[in-house]
mmCIF file of C-alpha atoms in Angstrom:
data_model
loop_
_atom_site.group_PDB
_atom_site.id
_atom_site.type_symbol
_atom_site.label_atom_id
_atom_site.label_comp_id
_atom_site.label_asym_id
_atom_site.label_seq_id
_atom_site.Cartn_x
_atom_site.Cartn_y
_atom_site.Cartn_z
ATOM 1 C CA UNK A 6 77.368 169.237 99.088
ATOM 2 C CA UNK A 7 80.788 170.092 100.514
ATOM 3 C CA UNK A 8 82.642 172.326 98.070
ATOM 4 C CA UNK A 9 86.293 173.368 97.957
ATOM 5 C CA UNK A 10 87.868 175.795 95.526
ATOM 6 C CA UNK A 11 91.305 175.849 93.922
ATOM 7 C CA UNK A 12 92.185 179.043 92.110
ATOM 8 C CA UNK A 13 95.138 179.935 89.963
ATOM 9 C CA UNK A 14 96.291 180.951 86.528
ATOM 10 C CA UNK A 15 96.335 177.291 85.392
ATOM 11 C CA UNK A 16 98.796 178.270 82.698
ATOM 12 C CA UNK A 17 98.554 175.329 82.146
ATOM 13 C CA UNK A 18 96.773 173.043 84.599
ATOM 14 C CA UNK A 19 98.896 169.956 85.354
ATOM 15 C CA UNK A 20 98.846 166.665 87.239
ATOM 16 C CA UNK A 21 100.000 168.328 90.464
ATOM 17 C CA UNK A 22 96.805 170.375 90.582
ATOM 18 C CA UNK A 23 94.678 167.273 90.046
ATOM 19 C CA UNK A 24 96.574 165.248 92.636
ATOM 20 C CA UNK A 25 95.992 168.006 95.191
ATOM 21 C CA UNK A 26 92.264 168.131 94.427
ATOM 22 C CA UNK A 27 92.075 164.343 94.761
ATOM 23 C CA UNK A 28 93.711 164.586 98.195
ATOM 24 C CA UNK A 29 91.188 167.202 99.324
ATOM 25 C CA UNK A 30 88.305 164.953 98.331
ATOM 26 C CA UNK A 31 89.801 161.708 99.594
ATOM 27 C CA UNK A 32 91.208 162.916 102.924
ATOM 28 C CA UNK A 33 88.912 165.781 103.889
ATOM 29 C CA UNK A 34 85.713 164.420 102.402
ATOM 30 C CA UNK A 35 84.810 167.231 99.995
ATOM 31 C CA UNK A 36 82.312 166.283 97.310
ATOM 32 C CA UNK A 37 83.400 168.793 94.703
ATOM 33 C CA UNK A 38 86.523 170.801 93.898
ATOM 34 C CA UNK A 39 85.960 173.820 91.682
ATOM 35 C CA UNK A 40 88.984 174.821 89.614
ATOM 36 C CA UNK A 41 88.781 178.592 89.086
ATOM 37 C CA UNK A 42 91.110 180.186 86.525
ATOM 38 C CA UNK A 43 91.909 183.790 87.364
ATOM 39 C CA UNK A 44 91.170 186.566 84.929
ATOM 40 C CA UNK A 45 93.942 188.807 86.268
ATOM 41 C CA UNK A 46 95.725 187.954 89.496
ATOM 42 C CA UNK A 47 96.210 190.966 91.794
ATOM 43 C CA UNK A 48 99.545 189.697 93.113
ATOM 44 C CA UNK A 49 101.436 188.603 89.987
ATOM 45 C CA UNK A 50 103.040 190.050 86.912
ATOM 46 C CA UNK A 51 101.744 187.785 84.132
ATOM 47 C CA UNK A 52 103.716 188.407 80.976
ATOM 48 C CA UNK A 53 103.540 185.064 79.203
ATOM 49 C CA UNK A 54 100.040 183.961 80.106
ATOM 50 C CA UNK A 55 97.849 182.525 77.346
ATOM 51 C CA UNK A 56 94.289 183.709 76.834
ATOM 52 C CA UNK A 57 91.619 183.240 79.465
ATOM 53 C CA UNK A 58 89.639 181.161 76.979
ATOM 54 C CA UNK A 59 92.552 178.765 76.445
ATOM 55 C CA UNK A 60 93.215 178.393 80.167
ATOM 56 C CA UNK A 61 89.553 177.776 80.917
ATOM 57 C CA UNK A 62 89.269 175.184 78.159
ATOM 58 C CA UNK A 63 92.335 173.341 79.451
ATOM 59 C CA UNK A 64 90.771 173.225 82.926
ATOM 60 C CA UNK A 65 87.532 171.884 81.472
ATOM 61 C CA UNK A 66 89.433 169.178 79.605
ATOM 62 C CA UNK A 67 91.385 168.251 82.740
ATOM 63 C CA UNK A 68 88.176 167.847 84.761
ATOM 64 C CA UNK A 69 86.489 165.545 82.254
ATOM 65 C CA UNK A 70 85.928 162.031 83.547
ATOM 66 C CA UNK A 71 86.011 162.884 87.265
ATOM 67 C CA UNK A 72 82.662 163.955 88.669
ATOM 68 C CA UNK A 73 84.344 165.467 91.728
ATOM 69 C CA UNK A 74 86.115 168.107 89.640
ATOM 70 C CA UNK A 75 84.550 171.044 87.821
ATOM 71 C CA UNK A 76 85.761 174.120 85.951
ATOM 72 C CA UNK A 77 84.233 177.354 87.265
ATOM 73 C CA UNK A 78 84.436 180.376 84.952
ATOM 74 C CA UNK A 79 83.139 183.089 87.306
ATOM 75 C CA UNK A 80 86.386 185.071 87.582
ATOM 76 C CA UNK A 81 86.906 185.112 83.823
ATOM 77 C CA UNK A 82 83.233 185.968 83.293
ATOM 78 C CA UNK A 83 83.520 188.809 85.806
ATOM 79 C CA UNK A 84 86.637 190.218 84.153
ATOM 80 C CA UNK A 85 89.220 192.526 85.676
ATOM 81 C CA UNK A 86 91.274 191.701 88.761
ATOM 82 C CA UNK A 87 90.223 188.459 90.454
ATOM 83 C CA UNK A 88 89.645 188.654 94.210
ATOM 84 C CA UNK A 89 88.875 185.482 96.155
ATOM 85 C CA UNK A 90 86.513 187.419 98.455
ATOM 86 C CA UNK A 91 84.246 188.244 95.505
ATOM 87 C CA UNK A 92 84.445 184.698 94.190
ATOM 88 C CA UNK A 93 83.446 183.121 97.500
ATOM 89 C CA UNK A 94 80.478 185.479 97.807
ATOM 90 C CA UNK A 95 79.368 184.553 94.284
ATOM 91 C CA UNK A 96 79.698 180.817 94.921
ATOM 92 C CA UNK A 97 77.839 180.954 98.232
ATOM 93 C CA UNK A 98 74.919 182.445 96.328
ATOM 94 C CA UNK A 99 75.232 180.096 93.355
ATOM 95 C CA UNK A 100 75.245 176.973 95.534
ATOM 96 C CA UNK A 101 73.016 178.280 98.329
ATOM 97 C CA UNK A 102 70.534 175.457 97.882
ATOM 98 C CA UNK A 103 73.053 172.624 98.137
ATOM 99 C CA UNK A 104 76.105 174.006 99.952
ATOM 100 C CA UNK A 105 76.956 172.197 103.174
ATOM 101 C CA UNK A 106 79.118 174.136 105.615
ATOM 102 C CA UNK A 107 81.779 176.632 104.642
ATOM 103 C CA UNK A 108 83.478 176.629 101.272
ATOM 104 C CA UNK A 109 86.956 175.116 101.516
ATOM 105 C CA UNK A 110 89.712 177.414 100.250
ATOM 106 C CA UNK A 111 92.769 175.445 99.100
ATOM 107 C CA UNK A 112 96.039 177.334 99.504
ATOM 108 C CA UNK A 113 99.620 176.274 98.832
ATOM 109 C CA UNK A 114 102.544 177.038 101.147
ATOM 110 C CA UNK A 115 103.772 179.674 98.715
ATOM 111 C CA UNK A 116 100.669 181.832 99.258
ATOM 112 C CA UNK A 117 100.531 181.774 103.042
ATOM 113 C CA UNK A 118 103.068 184.527 103.941
ATOM 114 C CA UNK A 119 101.176 186.989 101.740
ATOM 115 C CA UNK A 120 97.648 185.962 102.675
ATOM 116 C CA UNK A 121 97.259 188.940 105.031
ATOM 117 C CA UNK A 122 97.501 191.180 101.954
ATOM 118 C CA UNK A 123 94.479 189.578 100.269
ATOM 119 C CA UNK A 124 91.231 191.507 100.035
ATOM 120 C CA UNK A 125 89.369 191.192 103.377
ATOM 121 C CA UNK A 126 91.840 188.533 104.537
ATOM 122 C CA UNK A 127 90.574 188.206 108.114
ATOM 123 C CA UNK A 128 86.948 188.046 107.042
ATOM 124 C CA UNK A 129 87.840 185.576 104.285
ATOM 125 C CA UNK A 130 89.614 183.299 106.776
ATOM 126 C CA UNK A 131 86.474 183.286 108.932
ATOM 127 C CA UNK A 132 84.123 182.854 105.992
ATOM 128 C CA UNK A 133 85.932 179.833 104.520
ATOM 129 C CA UNK A 134 87.487 176.642 105.781
ATOM 130 C CA UNK A 135 91.150 177.141 104.935
ATOM 131 C CA UNK A 136 92.956 174.104 103.540
ATOM 132 C CA UNK A 137 96.743 174.428 103.662
ATOM 133 C CA UNK A 138 98.609 172.276 101.162
ATOM 134 C CA UNK A 139 102.284 171.539 100.704
ATOM 135 C CA UNK A 140 103.866 172.919 97.555
ATOM 136 C CA UNK A 141 107.323 172.219 96.111
ATOM 137 C CA UNK A 142 109.813 174.965 96.905
ATOM 138 C CA UNK A 143 111.449 176.059 93.660
ATOM 139 C CA UNK A 144 113.704 179.047 93.127
ATOM 140 C CA UNK A 145 113.144 180.378 89.643
ATOM 141 C CA UNK A 146 115.168 182.804 87.615
ATOM 142 C CA UNK A 147 114.223 186.469 87.723
ATOM 143 C CA UNK A 148 113.499 186.288 83.996
ATOM 144 C CA UNK A 149 110.496 184.024 84.546
ATOM 145 C CA UNK A 150 107.114 185.662 84.269
ATOM 146 C CA UNK A 151 104.165 185.296 86.645
ATOM 147 C CA UNK A 152 106.293 186.458 89.563
ATOM 148 C CA UNK A 153 104.890 188.099 92.697
ATOM 149 C CA UNK A 154 105.272 191.865 92.662
ATOM 150 C CA UNK A 155 105.035 194.791 95.058
ATOM 151 C CA UNK A 156 104.244 193.906 98.653
ATOM 152 C CA UNK A 157 103.424 190.357 97.529
ATOM 153 C CA UNK A 158 107.024 189.846 96.414
ATOM 154 C CA UNK A 159 108.265 190.754 99.883
ATOM 155 C CA UNK A 160 105.826 188.237 101.392
ATOM 156 C CA UNK A 161 106.685 185.513 98.887
ATOM 157 C CA UNK A 162 107.417 182.068 100.346
ATOM 158 C CA UNK A 163 110.890 182.081 98.767
ATOM 159 C CA UNK A 164 111.736 185.070 100.969
ATOM 160 C CA UNK A 165 110.142 183.549 104.070
ATOM 161 C CA UNK A 166 111.592 180.059 104.375
ATOM 162 C CA UNK A 167 111.187 180.145 108.158
ATOM 163 C CA UNK A 168 107.527 181.143 107.963
ATOM 164 C CA UNK A 169 105.310 178.941 110.173
ATOM 165 C CA UNK A 170 101.551 179.231 109.544
ATOM 166 C CA UNK A 171 100.812 177.574 112.881
ATOM 167 C CA UNK A 172 101.889 180.788 114.567
ATOM 168 C CA UNK A 173 99.607 182.977 112.482
ATOM 169 C CA UNK A 174 96.119 183.569 113.950
ATOM 170 C CA UNK A 175 94.736 183.858 110.410
ATOM 171 C CA UNK A 176 95.210 180.111 110.075
ATOM 172 C CA UNK A 177 93.739 179.020 113.401
ATOM 173 C CA UNK A 178 91.525 176.010 112.772
ATOM 174 C CA UNK A 179 92.779 175.481 109.230
ATOM 175 C CA UNK A 180 93.099 171.968 107.808
ATOM 176 C CA UNK A 181 96.692 171.017 107.071
ATOM 177 C CA UNK A 182 97.208 168.458 104.308
ATOM 178 C CA UNK A 183 100.087 166.005 104.118
ATOM 179 C CA UNK A 184 99.720 165.788 100.367
ATOM 180 C CA UNK A 185 102.373 164.415 98.051
ATOM 181 C CA UNK A 186 104.769 167.133 96.934
ATOM 182 C CA UNK A 187 105.195 166.837 93.178
ATOM 183 C CA UNK A 188 108.200 168.863 91.952
ATOM 184 C CA UNK A 189 106.329 170.357 89.028
ATOM 185 C CA UNK A 190 105.215 173.832 88.044
ATOM 186 C CA UNK A 191 103.331 175.426 85.183
ATOM 187 C CA UNK A 192 106.456 177.499 84.516
ATOM 188 C CA UNK A 193 108.448 174.311 83.915
ATOM 189 C CA UNK A 194 105.812 172.980 81.530
ATOM 190 C CA UNK A 195 105.770 176.232 79.562
ATOM 191 C CA UNK A 196 109.542 176.144 79.340
ATOM 192 C CA UNK A 197 109.537 172.548 78.164
ATOM 193 C CA UNK A 198 106.874 173.256 75.555
ATOM 194 C CA UNK A 199 108.767 176.283 74.291
ATOM 195 C CA UNK A 200 112.021 174.355 74.013
ATOM 196 C CA UNK A 201 110.470 171.292 72.395
ATOM 197 C CA UNK A 202 111.194 169.100 75.422
ATOM 198 C CA UNK A 203 108.896 166.353 76.676
ATOM 199 C CA UNK A 204 105.962 167.161 78.936
ATOM 200 C CA UNK A 205 103.350 164.684 77.694
ATOM 201 C CA UNK A 206 102.903 162.918 81.023
ATOM 202 C CA UNK A 207 102.996 166.057 83.178
ATOM 203 C CA UNK A 208 99.523 167.191 82.104
ATOM 204 C CA UNK A 209 96.283 165.294 81.391
ATOM 205 C CA UNK A 210 96.262 163.724 77.930
ATOM 206 C CA UNK A 211 93.504 166.006 76.638
ATOM 207 C CA UNK A 212 95.398 169.072 77.856
ATOM 208 C CA UNK A 213 98.570 167.888 76.143
ATOM 209 C CA UNK A 214 96.714 167.483 72.846
ATOM 210 C CA UNK A 215 95.171 170.942 73.235
ATOM 211 C CA UNK A 216 98.551 172.579 73.838
ATOM 212 C CA UNK A 217 100.095 170.837 70.845
ATOM 213 C CA UNK A 218 97.186 171.484 68.490
ATOM 214 C CA UNK A 219 96.988 175.175 69.364
ATOM 215 C CA UNK A 220 100.766 175.588 69.589
ATOM 216 C CA UNK A 221 100.524 177.191 73.005
ATOM 217 C CA UNK A 222 103.710 178.280 74.752
ATOM 218 C CA UNK A 223 105.767 178.115 71.581
ATOM 219 C CA UNK A 224 107.836 181.127 70.567
ATOM 220 C CA UNK A 225 105.622 184.069 69.680
ATOM 221 C CA UNK A 226 102.421 182.392 70.934
ATOM 222 C CA UNK A 227 102.523 182.832 74.723
#
């Protein structure tokens, strides 16, 4: 089985995430994409993130009905700061009997300038098959949460518009996707939910119902 992983806060998961996973399976031939919600991202200040349990449940709901997609809870189960290096090692062991080739690591444009700061970045690039995906470039207000901080902020894509991964040896041999760029972010969905604006068709139907029923992202319940 060829496995790729897509990590993130998924706060909440939306149709852009699913469209990207579909592209990875359809174009690159992966059998399974594991969606892995972070427990605590090492590179972001997360001030309005909902509980790990809520984020994991939304991912599970989003994956229902598509056998290629699966929610993986290992980072939440492990607790603490989530490092991709540790996750890949865990998954190689978990799927040792069925894994075919290297695990595919899906990364958006916004993460590439700071990838060298990741735990064991060079070893991780050699251990995985890197999959570089296009992401919409959005400039958000400084008041928005979940922003890169520290050295990661300096390496943020917004500050490196001329960054070219083809010139970075870390990405030699990486797969480059020409995926559809959907101008959508979890931040926008949270804002819409908090302001009572429409977002019904920006997330899977089951995720929309979950957000509404649990009153996620409304004032005082972030």
